[in-house]
mmCIF file of C-alpha atoms in Angstrom:
data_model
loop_
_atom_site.group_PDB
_atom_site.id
_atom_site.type_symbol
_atom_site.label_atom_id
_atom_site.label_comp_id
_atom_site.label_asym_id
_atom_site.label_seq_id
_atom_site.Cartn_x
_atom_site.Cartn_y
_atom_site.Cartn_z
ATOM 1 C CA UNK A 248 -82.872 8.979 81.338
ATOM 2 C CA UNK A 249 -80.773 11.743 80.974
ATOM 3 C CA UNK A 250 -77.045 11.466 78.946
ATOM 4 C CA UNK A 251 -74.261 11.039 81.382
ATOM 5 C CA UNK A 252 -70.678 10.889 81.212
ATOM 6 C CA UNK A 253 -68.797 8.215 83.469
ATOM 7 C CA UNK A 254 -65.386 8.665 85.230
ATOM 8 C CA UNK A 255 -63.866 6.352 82.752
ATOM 9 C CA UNK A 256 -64.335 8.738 80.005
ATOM 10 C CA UNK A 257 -63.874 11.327 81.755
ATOM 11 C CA UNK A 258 -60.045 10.500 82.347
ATOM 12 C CA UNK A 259 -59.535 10.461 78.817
ATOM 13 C CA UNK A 260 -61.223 14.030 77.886
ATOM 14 C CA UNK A 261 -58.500 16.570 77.312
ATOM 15 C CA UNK A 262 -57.715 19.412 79.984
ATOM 16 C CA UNK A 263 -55.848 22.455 80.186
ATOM 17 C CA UNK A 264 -53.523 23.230 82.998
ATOM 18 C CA UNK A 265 -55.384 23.464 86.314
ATOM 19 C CA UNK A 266 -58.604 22.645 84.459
ATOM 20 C CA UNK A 267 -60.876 19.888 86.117
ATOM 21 C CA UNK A 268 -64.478 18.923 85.571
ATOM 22 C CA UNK A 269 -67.481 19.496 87.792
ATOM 23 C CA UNK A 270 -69.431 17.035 88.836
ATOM 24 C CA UNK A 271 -73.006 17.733 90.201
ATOM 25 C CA UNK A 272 -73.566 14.310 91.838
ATOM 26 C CA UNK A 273 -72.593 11.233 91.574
ATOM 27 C CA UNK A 274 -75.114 8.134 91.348
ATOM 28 C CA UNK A 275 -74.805 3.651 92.758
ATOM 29 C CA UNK A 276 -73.483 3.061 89.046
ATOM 30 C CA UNK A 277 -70.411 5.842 89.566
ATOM 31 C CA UNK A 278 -72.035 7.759 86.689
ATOM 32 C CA UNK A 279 -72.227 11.649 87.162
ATOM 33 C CA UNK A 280 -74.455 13.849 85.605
ATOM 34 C CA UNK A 281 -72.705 16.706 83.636
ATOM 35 C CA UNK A 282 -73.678 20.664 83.357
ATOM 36 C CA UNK A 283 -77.159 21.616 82.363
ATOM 37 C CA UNK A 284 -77.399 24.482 79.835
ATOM 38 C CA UNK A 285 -78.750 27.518 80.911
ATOM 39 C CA UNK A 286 -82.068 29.076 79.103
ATOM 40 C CA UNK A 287 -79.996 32.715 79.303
ATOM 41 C CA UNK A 288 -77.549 31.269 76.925
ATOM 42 C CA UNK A 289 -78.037 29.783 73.812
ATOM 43 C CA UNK A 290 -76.694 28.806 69.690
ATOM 44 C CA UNK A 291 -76.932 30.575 66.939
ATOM 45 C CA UNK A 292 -75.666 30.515 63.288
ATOM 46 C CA UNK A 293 -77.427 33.641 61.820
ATOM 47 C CA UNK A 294 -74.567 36.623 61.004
ATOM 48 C CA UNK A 295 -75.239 39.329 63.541
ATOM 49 C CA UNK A 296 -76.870 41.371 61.129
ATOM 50 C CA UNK A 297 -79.405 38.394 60.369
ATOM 51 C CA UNK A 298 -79.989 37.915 63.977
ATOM 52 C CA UNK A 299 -80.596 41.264 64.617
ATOM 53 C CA UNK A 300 -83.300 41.564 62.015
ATOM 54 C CA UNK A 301 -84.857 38.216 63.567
ATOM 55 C CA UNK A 302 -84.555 39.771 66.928
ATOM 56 C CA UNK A 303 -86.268 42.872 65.857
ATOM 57 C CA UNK A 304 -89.614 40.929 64.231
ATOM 58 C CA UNK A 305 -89.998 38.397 67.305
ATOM 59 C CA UNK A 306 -90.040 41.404 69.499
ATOM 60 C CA UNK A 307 -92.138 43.489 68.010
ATOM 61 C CA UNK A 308 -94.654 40.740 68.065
ATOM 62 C CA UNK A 309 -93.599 40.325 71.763
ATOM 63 C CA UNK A 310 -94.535 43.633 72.279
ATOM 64 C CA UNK A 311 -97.769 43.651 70.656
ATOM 65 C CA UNK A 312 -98.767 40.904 72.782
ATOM 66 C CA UNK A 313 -97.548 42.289 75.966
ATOM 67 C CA UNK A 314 -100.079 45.782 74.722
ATOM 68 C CA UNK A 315 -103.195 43.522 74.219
ATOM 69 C CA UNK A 316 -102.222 42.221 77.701
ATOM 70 C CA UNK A 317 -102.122 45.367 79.421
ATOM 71 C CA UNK A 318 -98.460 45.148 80.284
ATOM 72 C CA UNK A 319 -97.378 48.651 79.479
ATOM 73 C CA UNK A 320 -94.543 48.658 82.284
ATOM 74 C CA UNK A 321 -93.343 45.372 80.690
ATOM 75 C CA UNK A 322 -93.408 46.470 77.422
ATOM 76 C CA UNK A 323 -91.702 49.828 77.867
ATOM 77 C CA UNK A 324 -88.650 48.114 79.787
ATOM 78 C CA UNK A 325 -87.901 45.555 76.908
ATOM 79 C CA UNK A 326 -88.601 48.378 74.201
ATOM 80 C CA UNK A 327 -84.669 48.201 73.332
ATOM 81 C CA UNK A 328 -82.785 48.825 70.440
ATOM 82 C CA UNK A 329 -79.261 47.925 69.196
ATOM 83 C CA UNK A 330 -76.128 49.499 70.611
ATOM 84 C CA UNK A 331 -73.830 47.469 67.843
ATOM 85 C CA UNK A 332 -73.873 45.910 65.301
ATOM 86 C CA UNK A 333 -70.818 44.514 63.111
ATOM 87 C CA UNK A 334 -69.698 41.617 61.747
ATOM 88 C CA UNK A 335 -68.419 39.885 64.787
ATOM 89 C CA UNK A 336 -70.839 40.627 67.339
ATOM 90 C CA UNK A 337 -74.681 42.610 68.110
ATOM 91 C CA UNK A 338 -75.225 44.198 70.913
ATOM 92 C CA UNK A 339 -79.058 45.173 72.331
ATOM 93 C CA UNK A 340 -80.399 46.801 75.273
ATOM 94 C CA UNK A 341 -83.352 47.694 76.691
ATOM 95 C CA UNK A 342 -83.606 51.457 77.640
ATOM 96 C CA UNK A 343 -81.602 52.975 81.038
ATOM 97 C CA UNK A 344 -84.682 55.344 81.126
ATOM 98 C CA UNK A 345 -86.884 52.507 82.341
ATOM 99 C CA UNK A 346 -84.468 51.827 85.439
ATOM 100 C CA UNK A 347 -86.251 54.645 87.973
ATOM 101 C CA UNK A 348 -89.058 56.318 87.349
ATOM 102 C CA UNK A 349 -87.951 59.071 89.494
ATOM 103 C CA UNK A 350 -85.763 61.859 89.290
ATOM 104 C CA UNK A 351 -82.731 61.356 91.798
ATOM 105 C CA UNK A 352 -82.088 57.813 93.006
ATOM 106 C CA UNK A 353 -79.997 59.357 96.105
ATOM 107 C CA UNK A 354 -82.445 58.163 98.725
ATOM 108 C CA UNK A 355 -82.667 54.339 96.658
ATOM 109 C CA UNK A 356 -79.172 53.520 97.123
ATOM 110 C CA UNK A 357 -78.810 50.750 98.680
ATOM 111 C CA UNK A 358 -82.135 51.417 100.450
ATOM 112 C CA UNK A 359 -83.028 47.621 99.293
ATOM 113 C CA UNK A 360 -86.373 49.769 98.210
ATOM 114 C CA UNK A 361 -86.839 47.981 94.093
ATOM 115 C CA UNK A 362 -87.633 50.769 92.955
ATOM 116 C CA UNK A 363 -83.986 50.896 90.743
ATOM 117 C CA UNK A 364 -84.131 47.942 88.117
ATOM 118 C CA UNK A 365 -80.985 47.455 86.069
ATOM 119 C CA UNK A 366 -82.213 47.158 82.152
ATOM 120 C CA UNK A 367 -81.666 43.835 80.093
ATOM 121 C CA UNK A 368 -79.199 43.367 77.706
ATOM 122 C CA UNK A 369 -78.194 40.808 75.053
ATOM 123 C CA UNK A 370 -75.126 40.052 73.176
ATOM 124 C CA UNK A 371 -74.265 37.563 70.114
ATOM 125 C CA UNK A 372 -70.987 36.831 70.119
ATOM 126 C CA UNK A 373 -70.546 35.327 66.033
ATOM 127 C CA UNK A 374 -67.139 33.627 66.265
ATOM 128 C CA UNK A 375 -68.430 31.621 69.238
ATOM 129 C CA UNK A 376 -71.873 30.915 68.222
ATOM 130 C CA UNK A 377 -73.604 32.302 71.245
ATOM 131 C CA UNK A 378 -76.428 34.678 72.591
ATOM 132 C CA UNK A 379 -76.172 35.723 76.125
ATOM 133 C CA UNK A 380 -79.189 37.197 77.720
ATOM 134 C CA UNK A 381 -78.937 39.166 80.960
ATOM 135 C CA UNK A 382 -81.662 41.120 83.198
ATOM 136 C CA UNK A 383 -83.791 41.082 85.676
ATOM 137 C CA UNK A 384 -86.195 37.759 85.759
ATOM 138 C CA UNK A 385 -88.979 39.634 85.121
ATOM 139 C CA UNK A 386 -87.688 41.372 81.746
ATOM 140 C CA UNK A 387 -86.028 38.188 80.894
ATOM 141 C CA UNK A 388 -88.920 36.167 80.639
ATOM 142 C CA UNK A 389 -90.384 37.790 77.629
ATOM 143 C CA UNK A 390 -86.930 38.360 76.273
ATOM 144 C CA UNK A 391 -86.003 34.331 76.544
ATOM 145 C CA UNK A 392 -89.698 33.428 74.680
ATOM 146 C CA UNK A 393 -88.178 36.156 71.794
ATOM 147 C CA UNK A 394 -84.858 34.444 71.760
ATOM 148 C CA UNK A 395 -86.531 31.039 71.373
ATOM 149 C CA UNK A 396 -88.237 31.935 68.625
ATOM 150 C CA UNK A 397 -85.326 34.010 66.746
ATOM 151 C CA UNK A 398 -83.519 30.445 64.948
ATOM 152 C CA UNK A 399 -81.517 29.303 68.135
ATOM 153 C CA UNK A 400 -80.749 26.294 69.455
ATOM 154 C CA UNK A 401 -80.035 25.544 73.800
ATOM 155 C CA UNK A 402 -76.661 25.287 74.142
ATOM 156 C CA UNK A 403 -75.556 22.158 75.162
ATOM 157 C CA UNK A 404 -72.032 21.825 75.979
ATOM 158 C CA UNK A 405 -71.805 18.639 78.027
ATOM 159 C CA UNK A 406 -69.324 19.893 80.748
ATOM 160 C CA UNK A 407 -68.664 22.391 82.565
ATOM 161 C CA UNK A 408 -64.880 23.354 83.526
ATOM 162 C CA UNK A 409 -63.947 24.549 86.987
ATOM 163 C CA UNK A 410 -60.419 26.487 86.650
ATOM 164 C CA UNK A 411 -57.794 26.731 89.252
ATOM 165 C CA UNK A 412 -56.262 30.038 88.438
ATOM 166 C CA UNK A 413 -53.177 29.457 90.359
ATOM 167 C CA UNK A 414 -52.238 26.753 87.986
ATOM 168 C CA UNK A 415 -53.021 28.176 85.079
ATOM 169 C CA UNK A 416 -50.857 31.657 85.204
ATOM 170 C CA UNK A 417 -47.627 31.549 83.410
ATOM 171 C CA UNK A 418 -45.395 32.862 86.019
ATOM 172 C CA UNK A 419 -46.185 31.886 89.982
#
């Protein structure tokens, strides 16, 4: 069965102002299942500079095995290298060329035609502990097996906040 959190607990967690929880459903017993981590986001306690060498052997081999699978587009788009890298944070993306593979995206705009792909990028934030991965699902796929593999952990907060900005501002 999967952990849950019930309402009697939950009146005891701390909250900030205007902070309350979010509950996905509630079940007979009053129980509620809590937030379920997403696979875009996970742990990590490598430095940035560790993680980024990690990064940069998983995909490599990611991109070997997307060549002896034939999946040159593929493997071009997540072909990315680091933007920044410093002692609090890494930052990677895959390459802007790989986002139209014409000259002028005039006539794309907003044509709905999917021919214009935004590239994937990926940040590791160290103070917090986390890797965020963002793309396209198609790019992403590849790029979530790499970030499996690269030392991390899912990240498994138990709940997820919902803020009421209104209460939280200093001055109404």
């Amino acid at each position: 069965t999967p952990w849950q959190l019930g309402p009697d607990v939950m009146s005891m967690l701390p909250k900030r102002p205007g902070e309350r929880y979010y509950r996905e459903y509630e079940d007979d017993q009053g129980t509620f299942t809590t937030h379920v981590p997403y696979s875009n986001i996970v742990k990590c306690t490598l430095t940035p500079a560790e993680f980024a060498r990690n990064w940069d052997d998983k995909l490599s081999e990611e991109l070997e095995a997307l060549a002896q699978e034939q999946e040159f587009d593929l493997q071009r788009r997540i072909a990315g290298q680091w933007v920044c890298i410093t002692d609090e944070q890494a930052i990677w993306r895959a390459p802007a060329s790989q986002q139209f593979s014409d000259k002028f995206a005039d006539w794309d705009w907003g044509a709905r035609t999917r021919k214009l792909a935004r590239p994937a990028e990926l940040i590791y934030i160290h103070k917090k502990g986390k890797v965020l991965l963002d793309g396209p699902d198609d790019v992403t796929a590849p790029l979530l097996r790499v970030l499996n593999d690269c030392k991390t952990e899912p990240d498994d907060f138990a709940i997820m906040p919902v803020y009421d900005k209104t209460k939280m501002e200093r001055f109404p």
